[in-house]
PDB file of C-alpha atoms in Angstrom:
ATOM      1  CA  GLU A 847      -0.011   0.006  -0.005  1.00 96.00           C
ATOM      2  CA  VAL A 848       1.264   3.414  -0.950  1.00 96.00           C
ATOM      3  CA  GLN A 849       1.558   5.462   2.247  1.00 98.00           C
ATOM      4  CA  LEU A 850       2.979   8.728   3.523  1.00 98.00           C
ATOM      5  CA  VAL A 851       3.221   9.413   7.234  1.00 98.00           C
ATOM      6  CA  GLU A 852       4.172  12.848   8.605  1.00 98.00           C
ATOM      7  CA  SER A 853       5.592  13.588  11.980  1.00 98.00           C
ATOM      8  CA  GLY A 854       7.314  16.396  13.895  1.00 98.00           C
ATOM      9  CA  GLY A 855       4.502  18.914  14.259  1.00 97.00           C
ATOM     10  CA  GLY A 856       3.729  20.644  17.539  1.00 97.00           C
ATOM     11  CA  LEU A 857       3.483  23.930  19.340  1.00 98.00           C
ATOM     12  CA  VAL A 858       6.357  26.407  18.837  1.00 98.00           C
ATOM     13  CA  LYS A 859       6.947  30.022  19.820  1.00 98.00           C
ATOM     14  CA  PRO A 860       7.241  32.741  17.180  1.00 98.00           C
ATOM     15  CA  GLY A 861      10.832  32.820  15.926  1.00 98.00           C
ATOM     16  CA  GLY A 862      11.357  29.159  16.779  1.00 98.00           C
ATOM     17  CA  SER A 863      12.160  26.152  14.574  1.00 98.00           C
ATOM     18  CA  LEU A 864      10.653  22.839  13.838  1.00 98.00           C
ATOM     19  CA  ARG A 865      11.666  19.954  11.602  1.00 98.00           C
ATOM     20  CA  LEU A 866       8.920  17.840   9.878  1.00 98.00           C
ATOM     21  CA  SER A 867       9.488  14.428   8.527  1.00 98.00           C
ATOM     22  CA  CYS A 868       7.510  12.291   6.092  1.00 98.00           C
ATOM     23  CA  ALA A 869       8.096   8.546   5.846  1.00 98.00           C
ATOM     24  CA  ALA A 870       7.212   6.956   2.537  1.00 98.00           C
ATOM     25  CA  SER A 871       6.380   3.264   1.899  1.00 98.00           C
ATOM     26  CA  GLY A 872       4.786   1.117  -0.797  1.00 98.00           C
ATOM     27  CA  PHE A 873       6.391   2.779  -3.779  1.00 97.00           C
ATOM     28  CA  THR A 874       9.809   3.613  -5.182  1.00 98.00           C
ATOM     29  CA  PHE A 875      10.402   6.837  -3.318  1.00 98.00           C
ATOM     30  CA  SER A 876      13.483   7.806  -5.269  1.00 97.00           C
ATOM     31  CA  SER A 877      11.499   7.969  -8.521  1.00 96.00           C
ATOM     32  CA  TYR A 878       9.064  10.742  -7.450  1.00 96.00           C
ATOM     33  CA  SER A 879       9.159  14.403  -6.832  1.00 96.00           C
ATOM     34  CA  MET A 880       7.807  15.241  -3.405  1.00 97.00           C
ATOM     35  CA  ASN A 881       6.069  18.247  -1.883  1.00 97.00           C
ATOM     36  CA  TRP A 882       4.814  19.967   1.183  1.00 98.00           C
ATOM     37  CA  VAL A 883       1.340  21.562   1.116  1.00 98.00           C
ATOM     38  CA  ARG A 884      -0.189  23.290   4.089  1.00 98.00           C
ATOM     39  CA  GLN A 885      -3.658  24.285   5.205  1.00 98.00           C
ATOM     40  CA  ALA A 886      -4.349  26.929   7.858  1.00 98.00           C
ATOM     41  CA  PRO A 887      -7.254  26.192  10.192  1.00 97.00           C
ATOM     42  CA  GLY A 888     -10.555  26.604   8.255  1.00 95.00           C
ATOM     43  CA  LYS A 889      -8.684  27.783   5.167  1.00 97.00           C
ATOM     44  CA  GLY A 890      -7.722  26.488   1.757  1.00 97.00           C
ATOM     45  CA  LEU A 891      -4.684  24.659   0.488  1.00 98.00           C
ATOM     46  CA  GLU A 892      -1.318  26.391  -0.047  1.00 97.00           C
ATOM     47  CA  TRP A 893       1.669  24.827  -1.750  1.00 96.00           C
ATOM     48  CA  VAL A 894       4.844  25.275   0.295  1.00 97.00           C
ATOM     49  CA  SER A 895       7.755  23.540  -1.370  1.00 97.00           C
ATOM     50  CA  SER A 896       8.784  20.850  -3.906  1.00 96.00           C
ATOM     51  CA  ILE A 897      11.863  18.756  -4.407  1.00 96.00           C
ATOM     52  CA  SER A 898      12.733  16.603  -7.462  1.00 95.00           C
ATOM     53  CA  SER A 899      13.492  12.932  -7.237  1.00 95.00           C
ATOM     54  CA  SER A 900      17.282  13.385  -6.998  1.00 96.00           C
ATOM     55  CA  SER A 901      17.117  16.774  -5.194  1.00 97.00           C
ATOM     56  CA  SER A 902      18.398  18.567  -8.238  1.00 96.00           C
ATOM     57  CA  TYR A 903      15.449  20.942  -8.335  1.00 95.00           C
ATOM     58  CA  ILE A 904      14.045  22.644  -5.323  1.00 96.00           C
ATOM     59  CA  TYR A 905      11.287  25.315  -5.193  1.00 95.00           C
ATOM     60  CA  TYR A 906       9.669  27.365  -2.459  1.00 96.00           C
ATOM     61  CA  ALA A 907       6.580  29.522  -2.116  1.00 95.00           C
ATOM     62  CA  ASP A 908       7.509  33.164  -1.636  1.00 95.00           C
ATOM     63  CA  SER A 909       5.808  33.046   1.797  1.00 97.00           C
ATOM     64  CA  VAL A 910       8.476  30.653   3.118  1.00 98.00           C
ATOM     65  CA  LYS A 911      11.544  31.291   0.914  1.00 98.00           C
ATOM     66  CA  GLY A 912      14.654  31.887   3.082  1.00 98.00           C
ATOM     67  CA  ARG A 913      13.014  30.409   6.145  1.00 98.00           C
ATOM     68  CA  PHE A 914      12.113  26.891   5.190  1.00 98.00           C
ATOM     69  CA  THR A 915      14.367  24.130   3.683  1.00 98.00           C
ATOM     70  CA  ILE A 916      13.153  20.995   1.930  1.00 98.00           C
ATOM     71  CA  SER A 917      15.324  17.950   1.708  1.00 98.00           C
ATOM     72  CA  ARG A 918      15.100  14.207   1.202  1.00 98.00           C
ATOM     73  CA  ASP A 919      16.971  11.037   1.987  1.00 98.00           C
ATOM     74  CA  ASN A 920      16.206   8.418  -0.721  1.00 98.00           C
ATOM     75  CA  ALA A 921      18.086   5.749   1.151  1.00 98.00           C
ATOM     76  CA  LYS A 922      15.693   6.285   4.090  1.00 98.00           C
ATOM     77  CA  ASN A 923      12.589   6.872   1.974  1.00 98.00           C
ATOM     78  CA  SER A 924      12.028  10.149   3.820  1.00 98.00           C
ATOM     79  CA  LEU A 925      11.189  13.729   3.165  1.00 98.00           C
ATOM     80  CA  TYR A 926      11.911  16.615   5.447  1.00 98.00           C
ATOM     81  CA  LEU A 927      11.006  20.261   5.970  1.00 98.00           C
ATOM     82  CA  GLN A 928      13.182  22.356   8.233  1.00 98.00           C
ATOM     83  CA  MET A 929      11.204  25.403   9.352  1.00 98.00           C
ATOM     84  CA  ASN A 930      13.027  28.384  10.926  1.00 98.00           C
ATOM     85  CA  SER A 931      11.948  31.835  12.006  1.00 98.00           C
ATOM     86  CA  LEU A 932       8.360  30.562  12.378  1.00 98.00           C
ATOM     87  CA  ARG A 933       5.521  33.042  12.340  1.00 98.00           C
ATOM     88  CA  ALA A 934       1.919  32.917  13.568  1.00 98.00           C
ATOM     89  CA  GLU A 935       0.794  32.755   9.930  1.00 98.00           C
ATOM     90  CA  ASP A 936       2.729  29.482   9.481  1.00 98.00           C
ATOM     91  CA  THR A 937       0.189  27.791  11.734  1.00 98.00           C
ATOM     92  CA  ALA A 938      -1.349  25.021   9.671  1.00 98.00           C
ATOM     93  CA  VAL A 939      -1.667  21.332   8.983  1.00 98.00           C
ATOM     94  CA  TYR A 940       1.333  20.363   6.856  1.00 98.00           C
ATOM     95  CA  TYR A 941       0.808  17.646   4.320  1.00 98.00           C
ATOM     96  CA  CYS A 942       3.500  15.649   2.558  1.00 98.00           C
ATOM     97  CA  ALA A 943       2.324  14.793  -1.030  1.00 98.00           C
ATOM     98  CA  ARG A 944       3.750  12.776  -3.887  1.00 98.00           C
ATOM     99  CA  SER A 945       3.745  14.261  -7.377  1.00 95.00           C
ATOM    100  CA  ILE A 946       2.826  12.704 -10.684  1.00 91.00           C
ATOM    101  CA  ALA A 947       3.794  14.328 -13.938  1.00 83.00           C
ATOM    102  CA  ALA A 948       5.783  16.744 -11.673  1.00 74.00           C
ATOM    103  CA  ALA A 949       2.581  18.651 -10.921  1.00 85.00           C
ATOM    104  CA  TRP A 950      -0.370  16.750  -9.524  1.00 95.00           C
ATOM    105  CA  TYR A 951      -0.525  15.350  -5.973  1.00 97.00           C
ATOM    106  CA  ASP A 952      -1.804  11.800  -6.203  1.00 97.00           C
ATOM    107  CA  THR A 953      -0.894  10.561  -2.682  1.00 97.00           C
ATOM    108  CA  TRP A 954      -1.060  12.551   0.587  1.00 98.00           C
ATOM    109  CA  GLY A 955      -0.149  11.874   4.153  1.00 98.00           C
ATOM    110  CA  GLN A 956      -2.549  12.448   7.030  1.00 97.00           C
ATOM    111  CA  GLY A 957      -0.928  15.764   7.893  1.00 98.00           C
ATOM    112  CA  THR A 958       0.831  17.135  10.933  1.00 98.00           C
ATOM    113  CA  LEU A 959      -0.327  20.242  12.816  1.00 98.00           C
ATOM    114  CA  VAL A 960       2.105  23.082  13.437  1.00 98.00           C
ATOM    115  CA  THR A 961       0.973  25.779  15.795  1.00 98.00           C
ATOM    116  CA  VAL A 962       3.080  28.897  16.164  1.00 98.00           C
ATOM    117  CA  SER A 963       2.006  30.776  19.277  1.00 97.00           C
ATOM    118  CA  SER A 964       3.437  32.386  22.345  1.00 96.00           C
TER     119      SER A 964
ATOM    120  CA  GLU B  32       0.461  35.639 -11.041  1.00 85.00           C
ATOM    121  CA  ILE B  33      -2.359  33.402 -12.131  1.00 91.00           C
ATOM    122  CA  VAL B  34      -5.429  33.481  -9.869  1.00 93.00           C
ATOM    123  CA  LEU B  35      -7.971  30.671  -9.726  1.00 97.00           C
ATOM    124  CA  THR B  36     -11.570  31.587  -8.921  1.00 98.00           C
ATOM    125  CA  GLN B  37     -14.012  28.838  -7.991  1.00 98.00           C
ATOM    126  CA  SER B  38     -17.735  29.163  -8.064  1.00 97.00           C
ATOM    127  CA  PRO B  39     -20.077  28.894  -6.382  1.00 97.00           C
ATOM    128  CA  ALA B  40     -18.528  29.164  -2.976  1.00 98.00           C
ATOM    129  CA  THR B  41     -21.238  26.828  -1.630  1.00 98.00           C
ATOM    130  CA  LEU B  42     -23.506  24.501  -3.609  1.00 98.00           C
ATOM    131  CA  SER B  43     -26.542  22.899  -1.988  1.00 98.00           C
ATOM    132  CA  LEU B  44     -27.900  19.835  -3.710  1.00 98.00           C
ATOM    133  CA  SER B  45     -29.617  16.537  -2.919  1.00 97.00           C
ATOM    134  CA  PRO B  46     -28.270  12.991  -3.547  1.00 97.00           C
ATOM    135  CA  GLY B  47     -28.983  11.902  -7.042  1.00 97.00           C
ATOM    136  CA  GLU B  48     -28.742  15.442  -8.468  1.00 98.00           C
ATOM    137  CA  ARG B  49     -26.067  16.562 -10.884  1.00 98.00           C
ATOM    138  CA  ALA B  50     -23.310  18.888  -9.566  1.00 98.00           C
ATOM    139  CA  THR B  51     -21.454  21.357 -11.694  1.00 98.00           C
ATOM    140  CA  LEU B  52     -18.472  23.186 -10.163  1.00 98.00           C
ATOM    141  CA  SER B  53     -16.576  25.943 -11.919  1.00 98.00           C
ATOM    142  CA  CYS B  54     -12.909  27.014 -11.811  1.00 98.00           C
ATOM    143  CA  ARG B  55     -11.793  30.114 -13.734  1.00 98.00           C
ATOM    144  CA  ALA B  56      -8.158  31.095 -14.273  1.00 97.00           C
ATOM    145  CA  SER B  57      -7.085  34.724 -14.659  1.00 96.00           C
ATOM    146  CA  GLN B  58      -4.998  33.713 -17.631  1.00 95.00           C
ATOM    147  CA  SER B  59      -4.729  30.587 -19.714  1.00 94.00           C
ATOM    148  CA  VAL B  60      -3.369  27.479 -17.999  1.00 94.00           C
ATOM    149  CA  SER B  61      -3.838  25.316 -21.166  1.00 93.00           C
ATOM    150  CA  SER B  62      -5.064  21.951 -19.825  1.00 94.00           C
ATOM    151  CA  TYR B  63      -2.835  22.024 -16.710  1.00 94.00           C
ATOM    152  CA  LEU B  64      -5.637  21.893 -14.182  1.00 96.00           C
ATOM    153  CA  ALA B  65      -6.552  19.299 -11.468  1.00 98.00           C
ATOM    154  CA  TRP B  66      -9.443  18.813  -9.124  1.00 98.00           C
ATOM    155  CA  TYR B  67      -9.233  17.512  -5.468  1.00 98.00           C
ATOM    156  CA  GLN B  68     -11.888  16.460  -2.986  1.00 98.00           C
ATOM    157  CA  GLN B  69     -11.449  17.039   0.742  1.00 98.00           C
ATOM    158  CA  LYS B  70     -13.655  15.744   3.516  1.00 98.00           C
ATOM    159  CA  PRO B  71     -13.537  17.082   7.085  1.00 96.00           C
ATOM    160  CA  GLY B  72     -10.412  15.867   8.948  1.00 95.00           C
ATOM    161  CA  GLN B  73      -8.998  14.166   5.900  1.00 97.00           C
ATOM    162  CA  ALA B  74      -6.225  14.963   3.376  1.00 98.00           C
ATOM    163  CA  PRO B  75      -7.271  16.022  -0.084  1.00 98.00           C
ATOM    164  CA  ARG B  76      -7.783  13.298  -2.779  1.00 98.00           C
ATOM    165  CA  LEU B  77      -6.870  13.765  -6.423  1.00 98.00           C
ATOM    166  CA  LEU B  78      -9.926  13.348  -8.638  1.00 98.00           C
ATOM    167  CA  ILE B  79      -9.029  14.808 -12.029  1.00 98.00           C
ATOM    168  CA  TYR B  80      -5.741  15.849 -13.668  1.00 97.00           C
ATOM    169  CA  ASP B  81      -4.820  17.463 -16.958  1.00 96.00           C
ATOM    170  CA  ALA B  82      -8.365  18.875 -16.921  1.00 97.00           C
ATOM    171  CA  SER B  83     -10.168  15.732 -17.865  1.00 97.00           C
ATOM    172  CA  ASN B  84      -8.226  12.598 -16.738  1.00 97.00           C
ATOM    173  CA  ARG B  85      -9.651  10.697 -13.881  1.00 97.00           C
ATOM    174  CA  ALA B  86      -7.103   9.606 -11.281  1.00 97.00           C
ATOM    175  CA  THR B  87      -6.773   5.951 -10.296  1.00 95.00           C
ATOM    176  CA  GLY B  88      -9.815   4.628  -8.534  1.00 96.00           C
ATOM    177  CA  ILE B  89     -12.032   7.619  -9.119  1.00 98.00           C
ATOM    178  CA  PRO B  90     -15.640   6.665 -10.029  1.00 98.00           C
ATOM    179  CA  ALA B  91     -16.895   7.419 -13.530  1.00 98.00           C
ATOM    180  CA  ARG B  92     -19.583   9.833 -12.111  1.00 98.00           C
ATOM    181  CA  PHE B  93     -16.733  12.386 -11.759  1.00 98.00           C
ATOM    182  CA  SER B  94     -15.715  14.120 -14.958  1.00 98.00           C
ATOM    183  CA  GLY B  95     -13.714  17.189 -15.837  1.00 98.00           C
ATOM    184  CA  SER B  96     -13.715  19.426 -18.843  1.00 98.00           C
ATOM    185  CA  GLY B  97     -12.363  22.750 -20.138  1.00 98.00           C
ATOM    186  CA  SER B  98      -9.143  24.316 -21.308  1.00 97.00           C
ATOM    187  CA  GLY B  99      -7.631  27.776 -21.272  1.00 96.00           C
ATOM    188  CA  THR B 100      -9.368  29.713 -18.527  1.00 97.00           C
ATOM    189  CA  ASP B 101     -12.660  27.900 -17.887  1.00 98.00           C
ATOM    190  CA  PHE B 102     -12.883  24.534 -16.328  1.00 98.00           C
ATOM    191  CA  THR B 103     -15.753  22.422 -14.901  1.00 98.00           C
ATOM    192  CA  LEU B 104     -15.967  19.502 -12.575  1.00 98.00           C
ATOM    193  CA  THR B 105     -19.242  17.513 -12.994  1.00 98.00           C
ATOM    194  CA  ILE B 106     -20.585  14.887 -10.679  1.00 98.00           C
ATOM    195  CA  SER B 107     -23.294  13.198 -12.702  1.00 97.00           C
ATOM    196  CA  SER B 108     -25.366  11.816  -9.813  1.00 97.00           C
ATOM    197  CA  LEU B 109     -24.425  12.700  -6.260  1.00 98.00           C
ATOM    198  CA  GLU B 110     -23.754   9.969  -3.749  1.00 98.00           C
ATOM    199  CA  PRO B 111     -23.878  10.750   0.036  1.00 97.00           C
ATOM    200  CA  GLU B 112     -20.074  10.419   0.178  1.00 97.00           C
ATOM    201  CA  ASP B 113     -19.569  13.151  -2.461  1.00 98.00           C
ATOM    202  CA  PHE B 114     -20.505  15.983  -0.105  1.00 97.00           C
ATOM    203  CA  ALA B 115     -17.201  17.677   0.620  1.00 98.00           C
ATOM    204  CA  VAL B 116     -15.038  20.652  -0.351  1.00 98.00           C
ATOM    205  CA  TYR B 117     -13.563  20.654  -3.920  1.00 98.00           C
ATOM    206  CA  TYR B 118     -10.450  22.491  -4.922  1.00 98.00           C
ATOM    207  CA  CYS B 119      -8.959  23.127  -8.347  1.00 98.00           C
ATOM    208  CA  GLN B 120      -5.235  23.496  -8.865  1.00 97.00           C
ATOM    209  CA  GLN B 121      -3.091  24.769 -11.696  1.00 95.00           C
ATOM    210  CA  ARG B 122       0.524  24.065 -12.475  1.00 89.00           C
ATOM    211  CA  SER B 123       1.351  26.606 -15.242  1.00 78.00           C
ATOM    212  CA  ASN B 124       3.835  28.398 -13.026  1.00 75.00           C
ATOM    213  CA  TRP B 125       3.864  27.829  -9.328  1.00 84.00           C
ATOM    214  CA  PRO B 126       1.307  25.337  -7.983  1.00 89.00           C
ATOM    215  CA  LEU B 127      -1.736  27.266  -6.902  1.00 94.00           C
ATOM    216  CA  PHE B 128      -5.059  26.204  -5.548  1.00 96.00           C
ATOM    217  CA  GLY B 129      -8.477  27.823  -5.841  1.00 97.00           C
ATOM    218  CA  GLN B 130     -10.296  28.810  -2.698  1.00 98.00           C
ATOM    219  CA  GLY B 131     -12.631  25.808  -2.807  1.00 98.00           C
ATOM    220  CA  THR B 132     -16.312  25.043  -3.328  1.00 98.00           C
ATOM    221  CA  ARG B 133     -18.257  23.458  -0.464  1.00 98.00           C
ATOM    222  CA  LEU B 134     -20.781  20.934  -1.732  1.00 98.00           C
ATOM    223  CA  GLU B 135     -23.429  20.467   0.970  1.00 97.00           C
ATOM    224  CA  ILE B 136     -26.551  18.358   1.334  1.00 96.00           C
ATOM    225  CA  LYS B 137     -29.740  20.295   0.659  1.00 94.00           C
TER     226      LYS B 137
END
């Protein structure tokens, strides 16, 4: 079964840091681009970052550029999101998602909640 | 920057009825558009990609159409499990989602 499982969310103070992880199973992780998509409470979906299969190409939304870093370890079938200088507006459920055709998100994790509050 | 506008914001229908959801792009996205379904407390699910291709395992009652700036998701006969929020997404430049249409039971 194709599965993505996020972890690492929690409560953090403004200006703090958090590292999210996403464990993949049931497919050849190293063959797919991967992504982080977030959803603020009661709001819509917002793309955060993408990384190509071999980490050659990395992209960020303007809202997180310079503060977040996406990475992956294909040997461990894992995706990461290092989040620094967190702000209240970063509060959201963060989803890990697999891309097909480098664009569409065909598999999603269950999400992990990040709350930035003092 | 391309903006996606979904309409209506809320659609109230009964099971068995036909649902038509719209997504309009502020400039052409060719056929690079997808539709997702999200139920409360769940992750989104890919329904349609490249405007009209059903994703794996998606029932035939879901269909997508359109190109350029105007796109439609049609659910031919609503089942109870279809009541959810639907998002469109474009990939022409940066990935961007519409604001969503809530499909509720009338």
